[in-house]
Steps between C-alpha positions, in 0.01 A plus 500: 500500500677277737731631762792308352445657154662826624873526445572798724435534870202698628727793602603548140155463357375778731781745416360848409529666160738552336697231668253231402519604128684242281470708179726756353318771698644397832845650468398856381249505783764399749745758364253780604477367860705718741766333718268543796327173381787308640282312750283384207815385320606305814160334522532393127848351581363310799203368299718389204782325689481128436564255769762314309756563227348563163635489148398749230433363151666168554333363189613193306745498215255513196336815636838654586622422142190657364568826701860497366382477136186677560238649275442828697155542363381163608668529836357846565148367411553196731624703787210750463254215588629478850387850628207489262335205665653596850507880525501512879666291774148354589483362152811287518349146500579165367193508279607820324845368442338203340317743268828682424673166409208421260579830322870419501426163341313680218803730442742201472695569819715182568443289813136566479287221357141527388331464752773609757593219749464524863884526541521784246226693695665436836849613385360819328279572794795487738714706275233771446427529871862536570542767224220699662667486838827605340341785303307645808801472729732670255253789480468514878879510542526774242254718690670437828832600326360835409400573863702285730630814680159555627525199733394128497872406445506211758189325348633581141836333574321192662290453189786561254702234667214258499436557125865434411492172703200371306651617160217740413542875394873467604625783297242764623545369862877550471467838338290604803775388737760694294291811510487464887880485497694491809458364757161329474506410136857399500444278806223326339694436175800361697260270692348373175830406341559265787144356501474147352144569372635772262661237286589609146421866563811540717732628213244763408458616858878517543524702184257757645690498834816582310328813366398598841839441659711638210535847653690336792723324263564816298587696824745223595655496149566881529729438799876459412657154548832638599499367852360152396689178403513476114452167332615580141852587385604868484488514118143376508390736766602794282246409242259793446231284347207378698250225477281417193493137410837487657741790549440594139766698321368781280463415133674826397815432695786548246712196430818693595807324634439652852156338510628166367771515761233560771296210368797269506591604854139432632495159330834419656374611839181312494623179334420189692786273614294185477141396405243678726255285702202698378537596138425874436147524346442704188408846608216550267298185607210424254369161625621332184828385678333221700143491361382663822171684499571690822809713546763369740523657859856633427331770277323639800830496706671687224221761486563564875879518434492732205311748721734478797816472278446702186864511417788247535658732777190428706549122503618461850471241770283721708252548221499138401383416851250772482368366177484144644296630798271695273440193273419296805254768621338486158474122515704438183545122463847367569605780734547387858289703744749484773827401337791362704855608420552226242179578317569869498850449366371261225241764397768766479731278294235404255377846434841664485593235239176570309537878501854464384389253238237735365751789484741275315216399263422845421879557425496203249192630341654847447820338356299289268275765371726807483862413470576432137882508514586133569853605583376679818357174647730237367597258676379611851123520425488155353695346793280673756179410315585135512599516866161679596293246289677197658445639859124573468522888497367714222494183278270616237660846453850344505416243232320759290818721521698207361251468215526874438871458430462180314739596233786486763657157525516516887130557512408199267730275702345610832150437359602152375639404852190625681263309260704179546524516879239262648550637843334835408120564517325398172370839434858653509636230258194545262551876496877444409391306191270760353 
């Protein structure tokens, strides 16, 4: 066998049992190892760490489609050939991958010709070698997590950060840092969210950091805001409802005159005087709005805010600046790390408008779903709904409220004006015509 035929480095090929076992027997055997084997786990991590960034299962589209529409029995049989022909790390060779592909070809796996091409062998060999590294590193991080209190924290942190940077065993590495907690694990995670090598794993790391830092937010949220500068009108600050998708009104709230009067007062207090520069996004973002695959950064900002400001009474200038500093610390895109006065003021204005808009949106939703007496909402609700839709605040909820009262002439006329207004966003006009 030529030296180049091996797909794993010598240190991995010489790992002791059960670490070198690539069959189903490895994990049960590792589960029986006591946490005192931490040094051995660290050695596995050092041996398995690649020198450059790796992808896991970056296969081509025909094979990906096959997995999406898979015949589980065929795939199970295909996957079983990998550890069957390569039961230990010393057996992971290009020649044996070639043998596996020959079996796959017989099973009708797409992207594998008969005989397999050199390119097919090269791609599968690289992916299988990476998968082995990933599996062994994940098991090593899991063992360390069980016994991290026994020591080895500095080396474990160094290796966890290194694995995140190369994109391998990211979730187990981050879980280990979470288990370490403050200060060491938290400091490592904060460093990673600002590391350019981390790339597309940053949102995941930030989400874990939010879990770790949430107790701080909750402690802050328990403090009264009586000595802080409020940013929302008094009638809004009296709201007893907290965050859900917005500041969601309870579904069982009776449609009594006093509740309708409160709804009207809130909409009047929050109504925009002119179109806002940054239209208020829909609170329950799904990705369909703009065809995006990744959620927008404002969702992460909102997650920080909903913890620091759980109720409308907590929406103060002081907490807005706290939220901005926290978002900068977490590396959330679009948040200035060291904002000047103008940037800070712009951040506060935008988010005060958005929070007020989400509250108004929940009010419109409640009116449309639960207030059946049209006399209670005519004409003021129709006038306010049109004004909100034209100004880019709670647009969808406002238009849907107009549809809800479509038997009212004022609602139909408002919908017609919105649909015909070429200055409004296409999605708002389209929504008005439904």
